[in-house]
PDB file of C-alpha atoms in Angstrom:
ATOM      1  CA  MET A   1       0.024   0.000  -0.004  1.00  0.00           C
ATOM      2  CA  ASN A   2       1.110   3.557  -0.660  1.00  0.00           C
ATOM      3  CA  PRO A   3       1.203   6.041   2.289  1.00  0.00           C
ATOM      4  CA  THR A   4      -2.126   7.635   1.361  1.00  0.00           C
ATOM      5  CA  ILE A   5      -3.949   4.360   1.476  1.00  0.00           C
ATOM      6  CA  GLU A   6      -2.218   3.358   4.655  1.00  0.00           C
ATOM      7  CA  LEU A   7      -3.357   6.616   6.217  1.00  0.00           C
ATOM      8  CA  LEU A   8      -6.998   6.101   5.146  1.00  0.00           C
ATOM      9  CA  LYS A   9      -7.056   2.577   6.403  1.00  0.00           C
ATOM     10  CA  SER A  10      -5.713   3.669   9.807  1.00  0.00           C
ATOM     11  CA  HIS A  11      -8.474   5.933  10.754  1.00  0.00           C
ATOM     12  CA  ARG A  12      -9.880   5.818  14.294  1.00  0.00           C
ATOM     13  CA  SER A  13     -12.270   8.205  16.043  1.00  0.00           C
ATOM     14  CA  ILE A  14     -10.345  10.151  18.671  1.00  0.00           C
ATOM     15  CA  ARG A  15     -12.169  11.361  21.743  1.00  0.00           C
ATOM     16  CA  LYS A  16      -9.341  12.236  24.111  1.00  0.00           C
ATOM     17  CA  PHE A  17      -7.030  15.027  23.191  1.00  0.00           C
ATOM     18  CA  THR A  18      -3.930  16.739  24.694  1.00  0.00           C
ATOM     19  CA  ASP A  19      -3.907  20.404  25.705  1.00  0.00           C
ATOM     20  CA  GLN A  20      -1.872  21.296  22.606  1.00  0.00           C
ATOM     21  CA  PRO A  21      -3.984  23.856  20.576  1.00  0.00           C
ATOM     22  CA  VAL A  22      -4.507  23.509  16.802  1.00  0.00           C
ATOM     23  CA  SER A  23      -2.915  26.589  15.196  1.00  0.00           C
ATOM     24  CA  ARG A  24      -4.951  28.959  13.036  1.00  0.00           C
ATOM     25  CA  GLU A  25      -2.378  28.476  10.223  1.00  0.00           C
ATOM     26  CA  LEU A  26      -2.879  24.652  10.303  1.00  0.00           C
ATOM     27  CA  LEU A  27      -6.608  25.099  10.537  1.00  0.00           C
ATOM     28  CA  GLU A  28      -6.798  27.294   7.417  1.00  0.00           C
ATOM     29  CA  THR A  29      -4.550  24.740   5.560  1.00  0.00           C
ATOM     30  CA  LEU A  30      -6.988  21.994   6.496  1.00  0.00           C
ATOM     31  CA  ILE A  31      -9.950  24.030   5.223  1.00  0.00           C
ATOM     32  CA  GLU A  32      -8.132  24.694   1.873  1.00  0.00           C
ATOM     33  CA  ALA A  33      -7.665  20.928   1.622  1.00  0.00           C
ATOM     34  CA  GLY A  34     -11.326  20.494   2.277  1.00  0.00           C
ATOM     35  CA  GLN A  35     -12.254  22.939  -0.431  1.00  0.00           C
ATOM     36  CA  ALA A  36     -10.185  20.859  -2.881  1.00  0.00           C
ATOM     37  CA  ALA A  37     -12.835  18.110  -2.628  1.00  0.00           C
ATOM     38  CA  ALA A  38     -15.210  17.387  -5.540  1.00  0.00           C
ATOM     39  CA  THR A  39     -18.244  19.694  -5.464  1.00  0.00           C
ATOM     40  CA  SER A  40     -21.389  19.402  -7.537  1.00  0.00           C
ATOM     41  CA  SER A  41     -21.269  21.916 -10.375  1.00  0.00           C
ATOM     42  CA  HIS A  42     -18.677  23.898  -8.477  1.00  0.00           C
ATOM     43  CA  VAL A  43     -21.547  25.088  -6.139  1.00  0.00           C
ATOM     44  CA  GLN A  44     -19.391  24.747  -2.993  1.00  0.00           C
ATOM     45  CA  ALA A  45     -22.493  24.529  -0.856  1.00  0.00           C
ATOM     46  CA  TYR A  46     -20.887  24.537   2.580  1.00  0.00           C
ATOM     47  CA  THR A  47     -19.797  26.801   5.439  1.00  0.00           C
ATOM     48  CA  VAL A  48     -17.617  25.788   8.390  1.00  0.00           C
ATOM     49  CA  ILE A  49     -17.957  27.555  11.776  1.00  0.00           C
ATOM     50  CA  HIS A  50     -14.858  27.382  13.988  1.00  0.00           C
ATOM     51  CA  VAL A  51     -16.369  27.583  17.413  1.00  0.00           C
ATOM     52  CA  LYS A  52     -13.833  29.165  19.727  1.00  0.00           C
ATOM     53  CA  ASN A  53     -16.082  30.578  22.490  1.00  0.00           C
ATOM     54  CA  PRO A  54     -15.616  28.185  25.457  1.00  0.00           C
ATOM     55  CA  THR A  55     -19.205  28.776  26.632  1.00  0.00           C
ATOM     56  CA  ASN A  56     -20.681  27.991  23.309  1.00  0.00           C
ATOM     57  CA  ARG A  57     -18.515  24.816  22.985  1.00  0.00           C
ATOM     58  CA  GLU A  58     -19.795  23.585  26.385  1.00  0.00           C
ATOM     59  CA  THR A  59     -23.420  24.374  25.269  1.00  0.00           C
ATOM     60  CA  ILE A  60     -22.943  22.443  21.969  1.00  0.00           C
ATOM     61  CA  ALA A  61     -21.371  19.541  23.868  1.00  0.00           C
ATOM     62  CA  GLU A  62     -24.479  19.256  25.991  1.00  0.00           C
ATOM     63  CA  LEU A  63     -26.838  19.767  22.979  1.00  0.00           C
ATOM     64  CA  ALA A  64     -24.979  17.040  21.071  1.00  0.00           C
ATOM     65  CA  GLY A  65     -25.723  14.494  23.762  1.00  0.00           C
ATOM     66  CA  GLY A  66     -23.214  15.285  26.560  1.00  0.00           C
ATOM     67  CA  GLN A  67     -20.110  14.688  24.417  1.00  0.00           C
ATOM     68  CA  SER A  68     -17.526  16.435  26.570  1.00  0.00           C
ATOM     69  CA  TYR A  69     -14.739  16.282  24.027  1.00  0.00           C
ATOM     70  CA  VAL A  70     -16.651  18.849  21.959  1.00  0.00           C
ATOM     71  CA  ALA A  71     -15.656  21.313  24.613  1.00  0.00           C
ATOM     72  CA  THR A  72     -12.170  20.047  25.434  1.00  0.00           C
ATOM     73  CA  GLY A  73     -10.595  19.107  22.060  1.00  0.00           C
ATOM     74  CA  GLY A  74      -8.020  21.243  20.398  1.00  0.00           C
ATOM     75  CA  ALA A  75     -10.655  22.698  17.990  1.00  0.00           C
ATOM     76  CA  PHE A  76     -14.296  22.192  17.092  1.00  0.00           C
ATOM     77  CA  LEU A  77     -15.683  22.760  13.673  1.00  0.00           C
ATOM     78  CA  LEU A  78     -19.414  22.812  12.676  1.00  0.00           C
ATOM     79  CA  PHE A  79     -19.912  21.819   9.094  1.00  0.00           C
ATOM     80  CA  CYS A  80     -22.993  23.354   7.610  1.00  0.00           C
ATOM     81  CA  ALA A  81     -24.844  22.701   4.337  1.00  0.00           C
ATOM     82  CA  ASP A  82     -25.167  26.167   2.823  1.00  0.00           C
ATOM     83  CA  MET A  83     -27.571  27.037  -0.058  1.00  0.00           C
ATOM     84  CA  LYS A  84     -27.729  30.671   0.987  1.00  0.00           C
ATOM     85  CA  ARG A  85     -24.462  31.782  -0.616  1.00  0.00           C
ATOM     86  CA  PRO A  86     -24.964  30.034  -4.062  1.00  0.00           C
ATOM     87  CA  THR A  87     -28.603  30.928  -4.518  1.00  0.00           C
ATOM     88  CA  GLU A  88     -28.036  34.515  -3.614  1.00  0.00           C
ATOM     89  CA  ALA A  89     -24.973  34.654  -5.926  1.00  0.00           C
ATOM     90  CA  ALA A  90     -27.122  33.366  -8.752  1.00  0.00           C
ATOM     91  CA  GLU A  91     -29.874  35.789  -7.956  1.00  0.00           C
ATOM     92  CA  ARG A  92     -27.503  38.744  -8.225  1.00  0.00           C
ATOM     93  CA  THR A  93     -26.907  37.794 -11.833  1.00  0.00           C
ATOM     94  CA  GLY A  94     -30.619  38.068 -12.517  1.00  0.00           C
ATOM     95  CA  ALA A  95     -31.571  34.346 -12.154  1.00  0.00           C
ATOM     96  CA  ARG A  96     -35.077  33.654 -11.011  1.00  0.00           C
ATOM     97  CA  VAL A  97     -34.011  31.305  -8.253  1.00  0.00           C
ATOM     98  CA  VAL A  98     -36.159  28.425  -7.137  1.00  0.00           C
ATOM     99  CA  ARG A  99     -35.460  27.397  -3.524  1.00  0.00           C
ATOM    100  CA  GLY A 100     -36.463  24.475  -1.384  1.00  0.00           C
ATOM    101  CA  MET A 101     -35.793  21.723  -3.886  1.00  0.00           C
ATOM    102  CA  THR A 102     -34.874  18.264  -2.604  1.00  0.00           C
ATOM    103  CA  GLU A 103     -31.928  18.160  -5.007  1.00  0.00           C
ATOM    104  CA  GLN A 104     -30.509  21.293  -3.332  1.00  0.00           C
ATOM    105  CA  LEU A 105     -30.726  19.520   0.042  1.00  0.00           C
ATOM    106  CA  LEU A 106     -28.900  16.551  -1.404  1.00  0.00           C
ATOM    107  CA  VAL A 107     -26.251  18.666  -3.188  1.00  0.00           C
ATOM    108  CA  ALA A 108     -25.546  20.777  -0.063  1.00  0.00           C
ATOM    109  CA  SER A 109     -25.343  17.683   2.153  1.00  0.00           C
ATOM    110  CA  VAL A 110     -23.107  15.671  -0.132  1.00  0.00           C
ATOM    111  CA  ASP A 111     -20.833  18.704  -0.743  1.00  0.00           C
ATOM    112  CA  THR A 112     -20.499  19.234   2.977  1.00  0.00           C
ATOM    113  CA  ALA A 113     -19.599  15.512   3.626  1.00  0.00           C
ATOM    114  CA  LEU A 114     -17.024  15.429   0.871  1.00  0.00           C
ATOM    115  CA  MET A 115     -15.401  18.638   2.077  1.00  0.00           C
ATOM    116  CA  ALA A 116     -15.338  17.424   5.647  1.00  0.00           C
ATOM    117  CA  GLN A 117     -13.814  14.125   4.758  1.00  0.00           C
ATOM    118  CA  ASN A 118     -10.971  15.947   2.983  1.00  0.00           C
ATOM    119  CA  VAL A 119     -10.391  18.010   6.164  1.00  0.00           C
ATOM    120  CA  ALA A 120     -10.323  14.808   8.218  1.00  0.00           C
ATOM    121  CA  ILE A 121      -7.735  13.098   6.012  1.00  0.00           C
ATOM    122  CA  ALA A 122      -5.613  16.242   5.879  1.00  0.00           C
ATOM    123  CA  ALA A 123      -5.796  16.498   9.725  1.00  0.00           C
ATOM    124  CA  GLU A 124      -4.750  12.927  10.284  1.00  0.00           C
ATOM    125  CA  SER A 125      -1.899  13.427   7.770  1.00  0.00           C
ATOM    126  CA  GLU A 126      -0.685  16.162  10.210  1.00  0.00           C
ATOM    127  CA  GLY A 127      -0.809  13.900  13.222  1.00  0.00           C
ATOM    128  CA  LEU A 128      -4.252  15.187  14.523  1.00  0.00           C
ATOM    129  CA  GLY A 129      -7.086  12.974  15.476  1.00  0.00           C
ATOM    130  CA  ILE A 130     -10.655  13.733  14.596  1.00  0.00           C
ATOM    131  CA  CYS A 131     -14.184  12.641  15.651  1.00  0.00           C
ATOM    132  CA  TYR A 132     -17.328  13.459  13.691  1.00  0.00           C
ATOM    133  CA  ILE A 133     -20.220  14.750  15.892  1.00  0.00           C
ATOM    134  CA  GLY A 134     -23.563  13.800  14.319  1.00  0.00           C
ATOM    135  CA  GLY A 135     -25.225  14.642  17.676  1.00  0.00           C
ATOM    136  CA  VAL A 136     -25.445  18.221  16.613  1.00  0.00           C
ATOM    137  CA  ARG A 137     -28.613  17.094  14.804  1.00  0.00           C
ATOM    138  CA  ASN A 138     -30.174  16.228  18.199  1.00  0.00           C
ATOM    139  CA  ASN A 139     -30.868  19.911  18.735  1.00  0.00           C
ATOM    140  CA  PRO A 140     -30.312  21.642  15.342  1.00  0.00           C
ATOM    141  CA  GLN A 141     -32.477  24.588  16.078  1.00  0.00           C
ATOM    142  CA  GLN A 142     -30.743  25.549  19.212  1.00  0.00           C
ATOM    143  CA  ILE A 143     -27.397  25.202  17.703  1.00  0.00           C
ATOM    144  CA  SER A 144     -28.501  27.279  14.723  1.00  0.00           C
ATOM    145  CA  ASP A 145     -29.768  30.018  17.059  1.00  0.00           C
ATOM    146  CA  LEU A 146     -26.580  29.933  19.138  1.00  0.00           C
ATOM    147  CA  LEU A 147     -24.301  30.396  16.113  1.00  0.00           C
ATOM    148  CA  GLY A 148     -26.586  32.620  14.058  1.00  0.00           C
ATOM    149  CA  LEU A 149     -27.152  30.363  11.166  1.00  0.00           C
ATOM    150  CA  PRO A 150     -29.540  31.967   8.584  1.00  0.00           C
ATOM    151  CA  ASP A 151     -32.183  30.331   6.481  1.00  0.00           C
ATOM    152  CA  HIS A 152     -31.026  27.911   3.821  1.00  0.00           C
ATOM    153  CA  VAL A 153     -28.132  26.889   6.073  1.00  0.00           C
ATOM    154  CA  PHE A 154     -28.239  23.961   8.482  1.00  0.00           C
ATOM    155  CA  PRO A 155     -25.699  21.988  10.611  1.00  0.00           C
ATOM    156  CA  VAL A 156     -24.899  18.561   9.154  1.00  0.00           C
ATOM    157  CA  PHE A 157     -22.346  17.513  11.799  1.00  0.00           C
ATOM    158  CA  GLY A 158     -19.474  18.780  13.898  1.00  0.00           C
ATOM    159  CA  MET A 159     -15.870  17.688  14.055  1.00  0.00           C
ATOM    160  CA  CYS A 160     -13.505  17.554  17.043  1.00  0.00           C
ATOM    161  CA  LEU A 161      -9.846  17.986  16.083  1.00  0.00           C
ATOM    162  CA  GLY A 162      -6.792  17.812  18.272  1.00  0.00           C
ATOM    163  CA  TYR A 163      -3.630  15.932  19.164  1.00  0.00           C
ATOM    164  CA  PRO A 164      -4.510  12.413  20.359  1.00  0.00           C
ATOM    165  CA  ALA A 165      -4.193  11.518  24.042  1.00  0.00           C
ATOM    166  CA  HIS A 166      -5.115   7.845  23.508  1.00  0.00           C
ATOM    167  CA  ASP A 167      -4.495   5.172  20.889  1.00  0.00           C
ATOM    168  CA  PRO A 168      -7.748   3.259  20.117  1.00  0.00           C
ATOM    169  CA  ASP A 169      -7.866   0.156  17.916  1.00  0.00           C
ATOM    170  CA  VAL A 170      -8.869   0.446  14.320  1.00  0.00           C
ATOM    171  CA  LYS A 171     -12.523  -0.764  14.082  1.00  0.00           C
ATOM    172  CA  PRO A 172     -13.097  -3.497  11.589  1.00  0.00           C
ATOM    173  CA  ARG A 173     -15.133  -2.801   8.487  1.00  0.00           C
ATOM    174  CA  LEU A 174     -17.528  -5.005   6.475  1.00  0.00           C
ATOM    175  CA  PRO A 175     -15.635  -7.322   4.006  1.00  0.00           C
ATOM    176  CA  VAL A 176     -15.168  -5.763   0.507  1.00  0.00           C
ATOM    177  CA  ALA A 177     -17.311  -8.604  -0.913  1.00  0.00           C
ATOM    178  CA  ALA A 178     -20.298  -7.155   0.921  1.00  0.00           C
ATOM    179  CA  ILE A 179     -19.775  -3.707  -0.436  1.00  0.00           C
ATOM    180  CA  LEU A 180     -18.455  -4.256  -3.918  1.00  0.00           C
ATOM    181  CA  LYS A 181     -20.891  -6.096  -6.042  1.00  0.00           C
ATOM    182  CA  GLU A 182     -20.606  -7.149  -9.732  1.00  0.00           C
ATOM    183  CA  ASP A 183     -23.230  -5.844 -12.219  1.00  0.00           C
ATOM    184  CA  THR A 184     -26.296  -6.380  -9.998  1.00  0.00           C
ATOM    185  CA  TYR A 185     -27.148  -6.223  -6.295  1.00  0.00           C
ATOM    186  CA  SER A 186     -26.603  -9.509  -4.471  1.00  0.00           C
ATOM    187  CA  ASP A 187     -27.591 -10.837  -1.086  1.00  0.00           C
ATOM    188  CA  ASP A 188     -24.839 -10.609   1.567  1.00  0.00           C
ATOM    189  CA  ARG A 189     -26.525 -12.141   4.619  1.00  0.00           C
ATOM    190  CA  GLU A 190     -23.756 -14.723   5.112  1.00  0.00           C
ATOM    191  CA  LEU A 191     -21.104 -12.102   4.913  1.00  0.00           C
ATOM    192  CA  VAL A 192     -22.915  -9.980   7.530  1.00  0.00           C
ATOM    193  CA  GLU A 193     -23.241 -12.995   9.806  1.00  0.00           C
ATOM    194  CA  ALA A 194     -19.516 -13.637   9.551  1.00  0.00           C
ATOM    195  CA  PHE A 195     -18.822  -9.916  10.190  1.00  0.00           C
ATOM    196  CA  ASP A 196     -20.858 -10.050  13.358  1.00  0.00           C
ATOM    197  CA  GLU A 197     -18.488 -12.677  14.619  1.00  0.00           C
ATOM    198  CA  THR A 198     -15.563 -10.463  13.698  1.00  0.00           C
ATOM    199  CA  MET A 199     -17.170  -7.475  15.578  1.00  0.00           C
ATOM    200  CA  ASN A 200     -17.858  -9.593  18.628  1.00  0.00           C
ATOM    201  CA  ALA A 201     -14.297 -10.562  18.827  1.00  0.00           C
ATOM    202  CA  TYR A 202     -13.099  -7.007  18.333  1.00  0.00           C
ATOM    203  CA  TYR A 203     -15.397  -5.684  21.084  1.00  0.00           C
ATOM    204  CA  GLN A 204     -14.125  -8.309  23.547  1.00  0.00           C
ATOM    205  CA  ALA A 205     -10.501  -7.686  22.817  1.00  0.00           C
ATOM    206  CA  ARG A 206     -10.271  -3.902  22.137  1.00  0.00           C
ATOM    207  CA  LYS A 207      -8.469  -1.441  24.273  1.00  0.00           C
ATOM    208  CA  GLY A 208     -10.500   0.959  26.382  1.00  0.00           C
ATOM    209  CA  GLY A 209     -13.609  -0.957  27.056  1.00  0.00           C
ATOM    210  CA  ASN A 210     -14.988  -4.485  26.355  1.00  0.00           C
ATOM    211  CA  LYS A 211     -18.505  -5.640  25.563  1.00  0.00           C
ATOM    212  CA  GLU A 212     -20.447  -8.535  24.149  1.00  0.00           C
ATOM    213  CA  SER A 213     -22.087  -7.293  21.059  1.00  0.00           C
ATOM    214  CA  THR A 214     -22.196  -7.546  17.256  1.00  0.00           C
ATOM    215  CA  TRP A 215     -22.546  -5.060  14.320  1.00  0.00           C
ATOM    216  CA  SER A 216     -26.159  -6.133  13.768  1.00  0.00           C
ATOM    217  CA  GLN A 217     -27.091  -5.694  17.463  1.00  0.00           C
ATOM    218  CA  ASN A 218     -25.563  -2.157  17.503  1.00  0.00           C
ATOM    219  CA  LEU A 219     -27.853  -1.262  14.610  1.00  0.00           C
ATOM    220  CA  SER A 220     -31.026  -1.966  16.509  1.00  0.00           C
ATOM    221  CA  PRO A 221     -31.350   1.383  18.356  1.00  0.00           C
ATOM    222  CA  LEU A 222     -30.939   3.222  15.005  1.00  0.00           C
ATOM    223  CA  PHE A 223     -33.871   1.513  13.332  1.00  0.00           C
ATOM    224  CA  ASP A 224     -36.318   0.388  15.985  1.00  0.00           C
ATOM    225  CA  THR A 225     -37.361   3.861  16.690  1.00  0.00           C
ATOM    226  CA  LYS A 226     -37.884   7.069  14.626  1.00  0.00           C
ATOM    227  CA  LEU A 227     -34.418   8.633  14.730  1.00  0.00           C
ATOM    228  CA  ARG A 228     -34.353  12.389  15.065  1.00  0.00           C
ATOM    229  CA  PRO A 229     -38.050  12.870  13.669  1.00  0.00           C
ATOM    230  CA  HIS A 230     -37.616  16.557  14.271  1.00  0.00           C
ATOM    231  CA  MET A 231     -35.231  16.976  11.300  1.00  0.00           C
ATOM    232  CA  ARG A 232     -37.848  17.110   8.522  1.00  0.00           C
ATOM    233  CA  GLU A 233     -39.804  19.944  10.265  1.00  0.00           C
ATOM    234  CA  PHE A 234     -36.489  21.726  11.037  1.00  0.00           C
ATOM    235  CA  LEU A 235     -35.277  21.499   7.468  1.00  0.00           C
ATOM    236  CA  VAL A 236     -38.556  22.876   6.091  1.00  0.00           C
ATOM    237  CA  LYS A 237     -38.260  25.820   8.468  1.00  0.00           C
ATOM    238  CA  ARG A 238     -34.734  26.464   7.214  1.00  0.00           C
ATOM    239  CA  GLY A 239     -36.017  26.759   3.670  1.00  0.00           C
ATOM    240  CA  PHE A 240     -35.463  23.214   2.461  1.00  0.00           C
ATOM    241  CA  GLU A 241     -38.996  22.408   1.667  1.00  0.00           C
ATOM    242  CA  MET A 242     -38.102  19.332  -0.292  1.00  0.00           C
ATOM    243  CA  LYS A 243     -40.282  19.941  -3.270  1.00  0.00           C
TER     244      LYS A 243
END
């Protein structure tokens, strides 16, 4: 493997950080790397909020489900899908802009995710650790109000960055055969059952906490209830009417 592939395959979520701050210079370099990601039609439908205010970081940590490392990591970034900037830019040219389309929601969400993953890879190449914080969608309205997000902008996820203070194991992934299919979709139940055994062994042997569980069992709370049902109403209020 070349060094890039080795770096990608060594990813772990880091939730404990040293006190060493992330410099503004490095942060701007990481954002530039993020901007180099693919973007649909060059729309660049994202905005990143660097949350520096300690009180706001503590508030977001609680709103995101009590994730303390949001407040204590070297830096915290909020990645926002942003259709305000591109639609207003088009409007200034005389375009009769149609807002609230489902495709706009998808474009902005995908653009944001691609950009953030570039930031994550760039950060890890510089010796930083990262952890995505999807919990910001637990209370998206409160976080939007706290940080002054306008209509047509919404928080997709946060990211903690900093210098690692622990060394967790790399979590196994599904086998390639379950993900990469030839020509048509094929059933992969047997591969999933084998992967459940792999994950059970990982959970029992990993550093920093052991448990008896499988991949399939961990999925149950995500699908046996309506997860974040408030998101649809929130997105409509933000101007993403999903027409």
